[in-house]
C-alpha positions as a Markdown table, in Angstrom:
| # | Residue | x | y | z |
|---|---|---|---|---|
| 1 | Met | 18.5 | 1.8 | -15.4 |
| 2 | Thr | 15.2 | 3.6 | -14.8 |
| 3 | Ala | 14.1 | 6.0 | -17.5 |
| 4 | Ala | 13.4 | 9.6 | -16.6 |
| 5 | Ala | 9.7 | 10.6 | -16.4 |
| 6 | Pro | 8.5 | 12.4 | -19.5 |
| 7 | Gly | 8.0 | 16.1 | -19.0 |
| 8 | Pro | 4.6 | 17.9 | -19.4 |
| 9 | Gly | 3.4 | 17.4 | -22.9 |
| 10 | Thr | 6.0 | 14.9 | -23.8 |
| 11 | Pro | 4.6 | 11.5 | -24.9 |
| 12 | Ala | 5.9 | 8.4 | -23.2 |
| 13 | Ala | 7.8 | 5.9 | -25.2 |
| 14 | Ala | 5.7 | 3.4 | -27.0 |
| 15 | Pro | 4.6 | 0.5 | -24.8 |
| 16 | Ala | 5.0 | -3.1 | -25.7 |
| 17 | Ala | 2.8 | -4.1 | -28.6 |
| 18 | Ser | 0.5 | -6.1 | -26.4 |
| 19 | Leu | 0.0 | -3.2 | -23.9 |
| 20 | Arg | -2.4 | -0.4 | -24.3 |
| 21 | Leu | -1.5 | 3.0 | -22.8 |
| 22 | Ala | -4.7 | 5.0 | -21.9 |
| 23 | Arg | -4.4 | 8.7 | -21.0 |
| 24 | Thr | -8.2 | 9.3 | -20.6 |
| 25 | Ala | -11.1 | 7.2 | -19.5 |
| 26 | Ala | -12.4 | 7.2 | -23.0 |
| 27 | Glu | -9.3 | 5.3 | -24.1 |
| 28 | Leu | -9.8 | 2.5 | -21.7 |
| 29 | Pro | -10.8 | -0.8 | -23.3 |
| 30 | Ala | -14.4 | -1.7 | -23.6 |
| 31 | Pro | -15.9 | -3.6 | -20.6 |
| 32 | Pro | -15.4 | -7.3 | -20.7 |
| 33 | Asp | -18.1 | -9.7 | -21.6 |
| 34 | Arg | -19.2 | -10.5 | -18.1 |
| 35 | Ala | -22.1 | -12.7 | -19.3 |
| 36 | Arg | -19.4 | -15.1 | -20.5 |
| 37 | Gly | -17.6 | -15.0 | -17.2 |
| 38 | Val | -14.8 | -12.6 | -18.4 |
| 39 | Arg | -13.6 | -10.3 | -15.6 |
| 40 | Arg | -11.5 | -7.1 | -15.2 |
| 41 | Ala | -9.0 | -6.6 | -12.5 |
| 42 | Val | -7.3 | -3.4 | -11.5 |
| 43 | Val | -4.0 | -2.7 | -9.8 |
| 44 | Met | -3.7 | 0.9 | -8.5 |
| 45 | Thr | -0.3 | 2.5 | -8.2 |
| 46 | Met | 1.5 | 5.8 | -8.1 |
| 47 | Gly | 4.0 | 4.6 | -10.6 |
| 48 | Ala | 7.8 | 3.9 | -10.0 |
| 49 | Leu | 6.8 | 0.2 | -10.4 |
| 50 | His | 8.9 | -2.5 | -8.7 |
| 51 | Asp | 8.7 | -6.2 | -8.1 |
| 52 | Gly | 6.0 | -5.7 | -5.4 |
| 53 | His | 3.8 | -4.0 | -8.0 |
| 54 | Ala | 4.6 | -6.8 | -10.5 |
| 55 | Ala | 3.4 | -9.4 | -7.9 |
| 56 | Leu | 0.1 | -7.6 | -7.8 |
| 57 | Val | -0.2 | -7.6 | -11.5 |
| 58 | Arg | 0.7 | -11.3 | -11.7 |
| 59 | Ala | -1.9 | -12.1 | -9.0 |
| 60 | Ala | -4.5 | -10.2 | -11.0 |
| 61 | Arg | -3.7 | -12.0 | -14.2 |
| 62 | Ala | -3.9 | -15.4 | -12.5 |
| 63 | Arg | -7.3 | -14.4 | -11.2 |
| 64 | Val | -8.9 | -13.2 | -14.4 |
| 65 | Gly | -7.2 | -15.7 | -16.7 |
| 66 | Ala | -5.9 | -15.2 | -20.2 |
| 67 | Asp | -9.3 | -13.9 | -21.5 |
| 68 | Gly | -9.7 | -11.4 | -18.7 |
| 69 | Gln | -8.5 | -7.8 | -18.5 |
| 70 | Val | -5.8 | -6.4 | -16.2 |
| 71 | Val | -5.6 | -2.6 | -15.9 |
| 72 | Val | -2.7 | -0.9 | -14.0 |
| 73 | Thr | -3.4 | 2.7 | -13.0 |
| 74 | Val | -0.4 | 5.1 | -12.7 |
| 75 | Phe | -1.3 | 8.3 | -11.0 |
| 76 | Val | 0.5 | 10.4 | -8.4 |
| 77 | Asn | -2.4 | 11.6 | -6.4 |
| 78 | Pro | -1.9 | 15.2 | -5.1 |
| 79 | Leu | -4.8 | 14.9 | -2.6 |
| 80 | Gln | -2.9 | 12.4 | -0.4 |
| 81 | Phe | 0.2 | 14.5 | 0.0 |
| 82 | Gly | 0.4 | 17.0 | 2.8 |
| 83 | Pro | 2.4 | 20.2 | 3.1 |
| 84 | Gly | 6.2 | 19.5 | 3.0 |
| 85 | Glu | 5.7 | 15.9 | 1.7 |
| 86 | Asp | 7.4 | 14.5 | -1.4 |
| 87 | Leu | 4.8 | 15.2 | -4.1 |
| 88 | Asp | 7.2 | 17.1 | -6.3 |
| 89 | Arg | 10.1 | 14.7 | -6.0 |
| 90 | Tyr | 8.0 | 11.5 | -6.0 |
| 91 | Pro | 9.6 | 9.3 | -8.7 |
| 92 | Arg | 7.8 | 9.5 | -12.1 |
| 93 | Thr | 9.1 | 6.8 | -14.4 |
| 94 | Leu | 6.3 | 6.0 | -16.9 |
| 95 | Asp | 8.5 | 4.5 | -19.6 |
| 96 | Ala | 9.9 | 1.9 | -17.1 |
| 97 | Asp | 6.5 | 1.4 | -15.6 |
| 98 | Leu | 5.1 | 0.4 | -19.0 |
| 99 | Arg | 7.7 | -2.3 | -19.3 |
| 100 | Val | 7.2 | -3.6 | -15.8 |
| 101 | Ala | 3.4 | -3.7 | -16.3 |
| 102 | Ala | 3.7 | -5.5 | -19.7 |
| 103 | Asp | 6.2 | -8.1 | -18.4 |
| 104 | Ala | 3.9 | -8.9 | -15.5 |
| 105 | Gly | 0.9 | -9.5 | -17.6 |
| 106 | Ala | -1.1 | -6.2 | -17.8 |
| 107 | Asp | -3.2 | -5.4 | -20.8 |
| 108 | Thr | -3.6 | -1.7 | -20.1 |
| 109 | Val | -1.9 | 1.1 | -18.2 |
| 110 | Phe | -4.2 | 4.0 | -17.4 |
| 111 | Ala | -2.0 | 7.0 | -16.7 |
| 112 | Pro | -4.2 | 10.0 | -16.6 |
| 113 | Ala | -3.3 | 13.6 | -16.0 |
| 114 | Ala | -4.6 | 15.4 | -12.9 |
| 115 | Asp | -7.3 | 17.2 | -14.9 |
| 116 | Glu | -8.6 | 13.9 | -16.2 |
| 117 | Val | -9.1 | 12.6 | -12.6 |
| 118 | Tyr | -10.0 | 16.0 | -11.1 |
| 119 | Pro | -11.7 | 18.0 | -13.9 |
| 120 | Gly | -12.1 | 21.6 | -12.7 |
| 121 | Gly | -9.5 | 21.2 | -10.0 |
| 122 | Glu | -9.5 | 19.6 | -6.5 |
| 123 | Pro | -12.9 | 18.1 | -5.7 |
| 124 | Gln | -15.2 | 19.9 | -3.2 |
| 125 | Val | -16.8 | 16.6 | -2.2 |
| 126 | Arg | -14.4 | 13.9 | -0.9 |
| 127 | Val | -14.5 | 10.5 | 0.9 |
| 128 | Ala | -13.9 | 10.8 | 4.6 |
| 129 | Ala | -11.8 | 8.0 | 6.2 |
| 130 | Gly | -13.6 | 8.2 | 9.5 |
| 131 | Pro | -12.1 | 7.3 | 12.9 |
| 132 | Met | -9.9 | 4.5 | 11.6 |
| 133 | Gly | -8.4 | 7.0 | 9.2 |
| 134 | Ala | -7.3 | 9.3 | 12.0 |
| 135 | Arg | -5.1 | 6.6 | 13.7 |
| 136 | Leu | -1.4 | 5.8 | 13.0 |
| 137 | Glu | -0.7 | 7.0 | 9.5 |
| 138 | Gly | -3.7 | 9.4 | 9.7 |
| 139 | Ala | -2.5 | 10.9 | 12.9 |
| 140 | His | 0.9 | 11.7 | 11.3 |
| 141 | Arg | -0.4 | 12.6 | 7.9 |
| 142 | Pro | -3.7 | 14.5 | 8.5 |
| 143 | Gly | -6.0 | 14.2 | 5.5 |
| 144 | His | -3.9 | 11.6 | 3.8 |
| 145 | Phe | -6.5 | 8.9 | 3.9 |
| 146 | Asp | -9.3 | 11.2 | 2.8 |
| 147 | Gly | -7.3 | 12.0 | -0.3 |
| 148 | Met | -6.4 | 8.3 | -0.8 |
| 149 | Leu | -10.0 | 7.1 | -0.6 |
| 150 | Thr | -11.2 | 9.8 | -2.8 |
| 151 | Val | -8.9 | 8.9 | -5.6 |
| 152 | Val | -9.5 | 5.2 | -5.1 |
| 153 | Ala | -13.3 | 5.8 | -5.4 |
| 154 | Lys | -12.8 | 7.8 | -8.5 |
| 155 | Leu | -10.5 | 5.2 | -10.1 |
| 156 | Leu | -12.8 | 2.4 | -9.2 |
| 157 | His | -15.6 | 4.2 | -11.0 |
| 158 | Leu | -13.4 | 5.0 | -14.0 |
| 159 | Thr | -12.0 | 1.5 | -14.5 |
| 160 | Ala | -15.0 | -0.4 | -13.3 |
| 161 | Pro | -13.2 | -3.6 | -12.2 |
| 162 | Asp | -14.7 | -6.8 | -10.7 |
| 163 | Val | -11.7 | -7.2 | -8.5 |
| 164 | Ala | -9.0 | -4.8 | -7.2 |
| 165 | Tyr | -5.5 | -5.7 | -5.9 |
| 166 | Tyr | -3.5 | -3.8 | -3.2 |
| 167 | Gly | -0.3 | -4.6 | -1.3 |
| 168 | Gln | -0.4 | -5.6 | 2.4 |
| 169 | Lys | 2.6 | -3.4 | 3.1 |
| 170 | Asp | 0.1 | -0.5 | 3.3 |
| 171 | Ala | -2.0 | -2.4 | 5.8 |
| 172 | Gln | -4.1 | 0.6 | 7.0 |
| 173 | Gln | -4.8 | 1.7 | 3.5 |
| 174 | Leu | -5.9 | -1.7 | 2.5 |
| 175 | Ala | -8.2 | -1.9 | 5.6 |
| 176 | Leu | -9.8 | 1.4 | 4.8 |
| 177 | Ile | -10.3 | 0.6 | 1.1 |
| 178 | Arg | -12.1 | -2.6 | 2.2 |
| 179 | Arg | -14.2 | -0.7 | 4.6 |
| 180 | Met | -15.1 | 1.9 | 2.0 |
| 181 | Ala | -16.1 | -0.8 | -0.5 |
| 182 | Arg | -18.3 | -2.4 | 2.1 |
| 183 | Asp | -19.8 | 0.7 | 3.6 |
| 184 | Leu | -20.5 | 2.4 | 0.3 |
| 185 | Asn | -21.5 | -0.7 | -1.6 |
| 186 | Phe | -18.9 | -0.7 | -4.3 |
| 187 | Pro | -19.5 | -3.7 | -6.6 |
| 188 | Val | -15.8 | -4.8 | -6.4 |
| 189 | Glu | -13.8 | -7.4 | -4.5 |
| 190 | Ile | -10.8 | -6.1 | -2.7 |
| 191 | Val | -7.8 | -8.4 | -2.5 |
| 192 | Gly | -4.6 | -8.0 | -0.5 |
| 193 | Val | -1.3 | -9.4 | -1.7 |
| 194 | Pro | 1.5 | -10.2 | 0.7 |
| 195 | Thr | 4.4 | -7.8 | 1.0 |
| 196 | Val | 7.4 | -8.5 | -1.3 |
| 197 | Arg | 10.8 | -8.0 | 0.3 |
| 198 | Glu | 14.4 | -7.7 | -0.7 |
| 199 | Pro | 16.7 | -10.6 | 0.3 |
| 200 | Asp | 17.8 | -8.6 | 3.3 |
| 201 | Gly | 14.2 | -8.2 | 4.5 |
| 202 | Leu | 13.6 | -4.6 | 3.5 |
| 203 | Ala | 10.0 | -4.2 | 2.2 |
| 204 | Leu | 9.9 | -3.1 | -1.5 |
| 205 | Ser | 8.9 | 0.6 | -1.8 |
| 206 | Ser | 9.1 | 3.2 | -4.5 |
| 207 | Arg | 10.8 | 5.4 | -1.9 |
| 208 | Asn | 13.6 | 3.0 | -1.3 |
| 209 | Arg | 15.4 | 4.6 | -4.2 |
| 210 | Tyr | 15.9 | 7.7 | -2.0 |
| 211 | Leu | 18.1 | 5.7 | 0.3 |
| 212 | Asp | 21.9 | 5.7 | 0.0 |
| 213 | Pro | 23.9 | 2.7 | 1.2 |
| 214 | Ala | 24.1 | 4.0 | 4.8 |
| 215 | Gly | 20.4 | 4.9 | 4.9 |
| 216 | Arg | 19.5 | 1.5 | 3.6 |
| 217 | Arg | 21.4 | -0.2 | 6.4 |
| 218 | Thr | 19.5 | 2.0 | 8.9 |
| 219 | Ala | 16.2 | 1.2 | 7.3 |
| 220 | Leu | 16.7 | -2.6 | 7.9 |
| 221 | Ala | 15.8 | -1.9 | 11.5 |
| 222 | Leu | 12.1 | -1.8 | 10.5 |
| 223 | Ser | 12.0 | -5.4 | 9.3 |
| 224 | Arg | 14.3 | -6.5 | 12.2 |
| 225 | Ala | 11.9 | -4.9 | 14.7 |
| 226 | Leu | 8.9 | -6.6 | 13.1 |
| 227 | Thr | 10.6 | -10.0 | 13.1 |
| 228 | Ala | 11.6 | -9.6 | 16.7 |
| 229 | Gly | 8.1 | -8.6 | 17.7 |
| 230 | Ala | 6.5 | -11.5 | 15.9 |
| 231 | Ala | 8.8 | -14.0 | 17.5 |
| 232 | Ala | 7.5 | -12.9 | 20.9 |
| 233 | Ala | 3.8 | -13.4 | 20.0 |
| 234 | His | 3.4 | -16.4 | 22.4 |
| 235 | Glu | 4.3 | -14.1 | 25.3 |
| 236 | Gly | 1.4 | -11.7 | 24.6 |
| 237 | Pro | 1.0 | -8.1 | 23.2 |
| 238 | Glu | 3.3 | -6.3 | 25.6 |
| 239 | Ala | 6.1 | -8.7 | 24.9 |
| 240 | Val | 5.6 | -8.1 | 21.1 |
| 241 | Arg | 5.8 | -4.4 | 21.6 |
| 242 | Thr | 8.8 | -4.6 | 23.9 |
| 243 | Ala | 10.8 | -6.8 | 21.6 |
| 244 | Ala | 10.1 | -4.6 | 18.6 |
| 245 | Arg | 10.9 | -1.4 | 20.4 |
| 246 | Arg | 14.2 | -2.9 | 21.6 |
| 247 | Ala | 15.2 | -3.7 | 18.0 |
| 248 | Leu | 14.3 | -0.2 | 16.9 |
| 249 | Ala | 16.3 | 1.4 | 19.7 |
| 250 | Glu | 19.4 | -0.3 | 18.5 |
| 251 | Ser | 19.4 | 1.9 | 15.4 |
| 252 | Arg | 18.7 | 5.3 | 17.0 |
| 253 | Asp | 22.4 | 6.0 | 17.1 |
| 254 | Ala | 23.0 | 4.8 | 13.5 |
| 255 | Ala | 24.2 | 7.2 | 10.8 |
| 256 | Pro | 21.8 | 8.4 | 9.5 |
| 257 | Pro | 19.6 | 7.8 | 12.6 |
| 258 | Leu | 16.2 | 6.1 | 12.6 |
| 259 | Glu | 13.4 | 8.4 | 13.8 |
| 260 | Thr | 10.3 | 6.4 | 14.7 |
| 261 | Asp | 6.9 | 8.0 | 14.0 |
| 262 | Tyr | 5.0 | 5.0 | 15.6 |
| 263 | Leu | 5.2 | 1.4 | 16.5 |
| 264 | Ala | 1.8 | -0.2 | 17.2 |
| 265 | Leu | 0.2 | -3.6 | 17.6 |
| 266 | Val | -3.3 | -3.1 | 16.4 |
| 267 | Asp | -6.6 | -4.9 | 15.6 |
| 268 | Pro | -6.8 | -5.0 | 11.8 |
| 269 | Ala | -10.6 | -4.4 | 12.0 |
| 270 | Asp | -10.2 | -0.8 | 13.4 |
| 271 | Phe | -6.5 | -0.2 | 14.0 |
| 272 | Arg | -6.9 | 0.3 | 17.7 |
| 273 | Glu | -4.1 | -1.0 | 20.0 |
| 274 | Val | -4.8 | -4.5 | 21.2 |
| 275 | Thr | -4.7 | -5.7 | 24.8 |
| 276 | Gly | -3.8 | -8.9 | 26.5 |
| 277 | Glu | -7.4 | -10.2 | 25.9 |
| 278 | Phe | -7.2 | -9.9 | 22.1 |
| 279 | Ala | -7.4 | -13.2 | 20.2 |
| 280 | Gly | -6.6 | -13.6 | 16.6 |
| 281 | Glu | -4.3 | -12.0 | 14.1 |
| 282 | Ala | -3.1 | -8.6 | 15.0 |
| 283 | Val | -1.0 | -6.2 | 12.9 |
| 284 | Leu | 2.4 | -5.0 | 14.1 |
| 285 | Ala | 3.0 | -1.7 | 12.2 |
| 286 | Val | 5.9 | 0.7 | 12.1 |
| 287 | Ala | 6.7 | 4.0 | 10.4 |
| 288 | Ala | 10.0 | 5.7 | 10.6 |
| 289 | Arg | 12.2 | 8.3 | 8.9 |
| 290 | Val | 15.7 | 7.7 | 7.6 |
| 291 | Gly | 16.9 | 11.2 | 6.8 |
| 292 | Ala | 14.2 | 12.7 | 4.6 |
| 293 | Thr | 12.8 | 9.3 | 3.6 |
| 294 | Arg | 9.7 | 8.0 | 5.4 |
| 295 | Leu | 9.1 | 4.3 | 5.3 |
| 296 | Ile | 6.3 | 2.0 | 6.6 |
| 297 | Asp | 6.1 | -1.7 | 7.2 |
| 298 | Asn | 4.0 | -4.3 | 9.0 |
| 299 | Val | 3.7 | -7.9 | 9.8 |
| 300 | Arg | 0.8 | -10.1 | 10.9 |
| 301 | Val | 1.1 | -11.5 | 14.4 |
| 302 | Pro | -1.2 | -14.3 | 15.7 |
| 303 | Leu | -2.1 | -13.8 | 19.3 |
| 304 | Thr | -3.7 | -16.2 | 21.8 |
| 305 | Pro | -5.3 | -14.7 | 25.0 |
| 306 | Pro | -4.0 | -15.9 | 28.4 |
| 307 | Gly | -5.6 | -19.2 | 29.5 |
| 308 | Ala | -6.6 | -20.3 | 25.9 |
| 309 | Ala | -6.1 | -23.8 | 24.9 |
| 310 | Gly | -2.5 | -24.3 | 23.8 |
| 311 | Asp | -1.2 | -21.2 | 25.6 |
| 312 | Pro | 2.3 | -22.2 | 26.7 |
| 313 | Leu | 1.9 | -20.3 | 30.0 |
| 314 | Thr | -1.1 | -22.4 | 31.1 |
| 315 | Glu | -1.1 | -25.6 | 29.1 |
| 316 | Gly | -0.8 | -28.6 | 31.5 |
| 317 | Thr | -1.3 | -26.4 | 34.6 |
| 318 | Pro | -3.4 | -28.2 | 37.3 |
């Protein structure tokens, strides 16, 4: 059973003895002894931790070793929520989050208040996500990626990690964080960790808890569409899109219905739609609403251009 989030001014339950809870940057542990090869990893979250987050923490722990530091941030960032989105009802479960983080191998949970991250109110200067941030998620959630990159930049400065871990379920977010780190010379390695799924294929998400049993059945259309699209990869991009759209269409009359925001097959370098000439690994991404709950998912799809060696349409042709 998930514990309720503590109210304003109410301290969270004591974390496990081996876990430090930091509410301010000053309470974060001292930097590791990098001269001896000790490293710090950070896992950024908005809380409501689940097995997907735990996988990130375990990957971080494996990377830095027993002597390294693993910091998990828990902060529901108001800058990345638009008008009418679920900022107020986003699950806040710090007591449970502390247990998940400790069990997965974290040393510290950094759970700052908004005025710790944004002293003096919302920042006047923000990170702009650029053209890639205006596509797909950015088109449906204007300003979302600017807010996300701004808080990621701030948390990278506050936690000063050597390596940072993010889930591949948020593929566009991960691509933008990598681009920001490269373009703005952040001294950190950005690592993506594969999506963790339920046995029925549903990608783990903090928002899954909003789904009732009927809504969950409808939501499974997302992973079915991605599986169907990936299976058509050998036939080219249009076949991938057609197969995925067909699978989504089968759930439009479900109760509750599935309302698709987008289905796109894109180049992971810039999130533009790919054509039949594209060669390499594309991203098949989908976003949809089940009732009031908005979910996203994606899968990597290897594509070979027509006429390439091994293409089943041309191999062996005179």
